[in-house]
XYZ file of N, CA and C in Angstrom:
246
model
N 0.824 -1.192 0.000
C 0.000 0.000 0.000
C 0.863 1.249 0.000
N 1.957 1.241 0.710
C 2.846 2.393 0.780
C 3.428 2.727 -0.589
N 3.748 1.708 -1.368
C 4.319 1.934 -2.697
C 3.298 2.558 -3.647
N 2.030 2.315 -3.437
C 0.993 2.837 -4.321
C 0.595 4.263 -3.964
N 0.834 4.674 -2.732
C 0.378 5.979 -2.248
C 0.862 7.160 -3.093
N 2.146 7.237 -3.461
C 2.586 8.395 -4.254
C 1.922 8.480 -5.629
N 1.435 7.368 -6.127
C 0.817 7.339 -7.452
C -0.702 7.473 -7.388
N -1.244 7.599 -6.174
C -2.681 7.757 -5.970
C -3.451 6.628 -6.644
N -2.995 5.393 -6.431
C -3.622 4.222 -7.035
C -4.271 3.351 -5.963
N -5.225 2.565 -6.402
C -5.872 1.600 -5.525
C -6.204 0.357 -6.346
N -6.203 -0.782 -5.676
C -6.594 -2.039 -6.304
C -7.556 -2.764 -5.371
N -8.242 -3.752 -5.908
C -9.081 -4.620 -5.101
C -8.363 -5.955 -5.011
N -8.178 -6.434 -3.782
C -7.469 -7.695 -3.569
C -8.357 -8.640 -2.766
N -8.212 -9.916 -3.036
C -8.946 -10.933 -2.288
C -8.008 -11.547 -1.256
N -8.456 -11.588 -0.001
C -7.643 -12.177 1.058
C -7.847 -13.690 1.101
N -7.077 -14.346 1.927
C -7.152 -15.805 2.037
C -8.536 -16.299 2.440
N -9.269 -15.476 3.188
C -10.602 -15.897 3.632
C -11.702 -15.576 2.619
N -11.300 -15.089 1.436
C -12.258 -14.825 0.374
C -12.875 -13.433 0.390
N -12.511 -12.626 1.361
C -13.028 -11.260 1.443
C -12.250 -10.336 0.513
N -12.962 -9.355 -0.051
C -12.341 -8.381 -0.940
C -12.016 -7.122 -0.161
N -10.838 -6.544 -0.435
C -10.389 -5.347 0.273
C -9.777 -4.372 -0.727
N -9.966 -3.099 -0.463
C -9.299 -2.075 -1.259
C -7.920 -1.858 -0.666
N -6.914 -1.913 -1.518
C -5.536 -1.659 -1.106
C -5.102 -0.398 -1.830
N -4.620 0.565 -1.083
C -4.191 1.832 -1.667
C -5.114 2.956 -1.241
N -4.838 4.113 -1.779
C -5.567 5.316 -1.393
C -6.870 5.428 -2.188
N -7.966 5.591 -1.466
C -9.269 5.774 -2.088
C -10.075 6.696 -1.172
N -10.504 7.826 -1.716
C -11.245 8.796 -0.930
C -12.517 8.156 -0.380
N -12.963 8.650 0.758
C -14.117 8.063 1.438
C -15.388 8.040 0.581
N -15.722 9.099 -0.172
C -16.914 8.995 -1.030
C -16.807 7.867 -2.059
N -15.617 7.686 -2.629
C -15.424 6.595 -3.587
C -15.495 5.244 -2.897
N -14.985 5.167 -1.697
C -15.031 3.910 -0.942
C -16.483 3.529 -0.641
N -17.295 4.505 -0.238
C -18.713 4.232 0.029
C -19.429 3.798 -1.248
N -19.113 4.466 -2.353
C -19.731 4.098 -3.634
C -19.309 2.690 -4.052
N -18.039 2.369 -3.888
C -17.551 1.032 -4.240
C -18.219 -0.030 -3.378
N -18.384 0.247 -2.099
C -19.078 -0.694 -1.216
C -20.514 -0.911 -1.678
N -21.181 0.160 -2.106
C -22.557 0.050 -2.581
C -22.632 -0.782 -3.856
N -21.708 -0.555 -4.776
C -21.687 -1.342 -6.012
C -21.430 -2.810 -5.678
N -20.529 -3.045 -4.762
C -20.227 -4.428 -4.365
C -21.452 -5.100 -3.737
N -22.147 -4.400 -2.851
C -23.341 -4.971 -2.201
C -24.431 -5.283 -3.220
N -24.638 -4.356 -4.168
C -25.723 -4.503 -5.144
C -25.318 -5.341 -6.350
N -24.031 -5.404 -6.646
C -23.551 -6.121 -7.830
C -23.547 -5.243 -9.065
N -24.613 -4.466 -9.226
C -24.745 -3.549 -10.365
C -25.613 -2.389 -9.926
N -25.202 -1.166 -10.254
C -26.009 0.008 -9.936
C -26.042 0.955 -11.126
N -27.114 1.711 -11.188
C -27.195 2.845 -12.113
C -27.015 4.087 -11.252
N -26.613 5.199 -11.864
C -26.325 6.397 -11.066
C -27.450 6.799 -10.101
N -28.706 6.693 -10.513
C -29.818 7.073 -9.630
C -29.869 6.178 -8.390
N -29.558 4.885 -8.559
C -29.541 3.963 -7.419
C -28.449 4.336 -6.430
N -27.305 4.759 -6.934
C -26.197 5.122 -6.059
C -26.590 6.296 -5.184
N -27.239 7.274 -5.772
C -27.654 8.451 -5.009
C -28.591 8.064 -3.870
N -29.465 7.095 -4.107
C -30.384 6.655 -3.055
C -29.680 5.762 -2.040
N -28.742 4.957 -2.498
C -28.065 3.991 -1.634
C -27.097 4.666 -0.655
N -26.252 5.553 -1.148
C -25.213 6.148 -0.297
C -25.122 7.666 -0.406
N -26.034 8.282 -1.112
C -26.070 9.737 -1.252
C -24.755 10.311 -1.789
N -24.180 9.631 -2.770
C -22.983 10.124 -3.451
C -23.372 10.506 -4.873
N -22.726 11.517 -5.441
C -23.060 11.910 -6.817
C -22.642 10.842 -7.824
N -23.334 10.831 -8.947
C -23.056 9.859 -10.004
C -21.622 9.964 -10.506
N -21.040 11.148 -10.423
C -19.655 11.313 -10.886
C -18.684 10.440 -10.100
N -19.079 10.030 -8.900
C -18.240 9.128 -8.107
C -18.051 7.805 -8.841
N -19.091 7.347 -9.506
C -18.984 6.100 -10.278
C -18.001 6.254 -11.428
N -18.003 7.418 -12.078
C -17.040 7.650 -13.154
C -15.616 7.654 -12.614
N -15.435 8.147 -11.391
C -14.116 8.106 -10.761
C -13.657 6.684 -10.512
N -14.581 5.834 -10.064
C -14.244 4.420 -9.861
C -13.936 3.735 -11.187
N -14.686 4.109 -12.216
C -14.450 3.551 -13.546
C -13.072 3.966 -14.065
N -12.710 5.219 -13.868
C -11.404 5.706 -14.313
C -10.271 4.967 -13.605
N -10.488 4.577 -12.372
C -9.480 3.826 -11.620
C -9.564 2.326 -11.881
N -10.524 1.933 -12.717
C -10.750 0.524 -13.083
C -11.107 -0.343 -11.891
N -11.901 0.241 -10.980
C -12.374 -0.503 -9.821
C -13.791 -1.027 -10.032
N -14.464 -0.545 -11.085
C -15.768 -1.053 -11.524
C -15.740 -1.133 -13.045
N -16.721 -1.844 -13.595
C -16.854 -1.934 -15.057
C -18.162 -1.283 -15.470
N -18.191 -0.757 -16.677
C -19.405 -0.162 -17.235
C -20.240 -1.263 -17.881
N -21.557 -1.211 -17.687
C -22.482 -2.180 -18.277
C -23.718 -1.420 -18.731
N -23.768 -1.081 -20.012
C -24.860 -0.271 -20.561
C -25.011 1.016 -19.751
N -26.140 1.163 -19.052
C -26.369 2.391 -18.292
C -25.956 2.251 -16.829
N -25.331 1.135 -16.476
C -24.964 0.891 -15.090
C -23.483 0.614 -14.909
N -23.131 0.340 -13.676
C -21.758 0.024 -13.281
C -21.795 -1.294 -12.528
N -20.806 -2.145 -12.790
C -20.796 -3.494 -12.244
C -19.578 -3.670 -11.334
N -19.801 -4.360 -10.246
C -18.731 -4.716 -9.328
C -17.803 -5.737 -9.977
N -16.508 -5.546 -9.859
C -15.564 -6.522 -10.404
C -15.722 -7.867 -9.708
N -16.057 -7.841 -8.429
C -16.242 -9.086 -7.695
C -17.382 -9.910 -8.288
N -18.391 -9.250 -8.836
C -19.538 -9.985 -9.368
C -19.237 -10.684 -10.690
N -18.159 -10.299 -11.358
C -17.819 -10.938 -12.632
C -16.630 -11.879 -12.499
N -16.102 -12.015 -11.303
C -14.943 -12.906 -11.099
C -15.372 -14.188 -10.451
């Protein structure tokens, strides 16, 4: 995690017990949005606003960091496709 900090990067890693964790720097609004996408599996921007009260642009930030995938009008958790 320390090596990733200067580059402002984050990854999703699976631990030995099967749990997924974010490693690296991720702002709290993005972390809440990522948790919501993970819980739901797939969200559209309107769902995110109701789920965690974060703006839809947060999803685009996660997409830019490649922490979620785009699926038509929604965003998909990487965990749901692995």
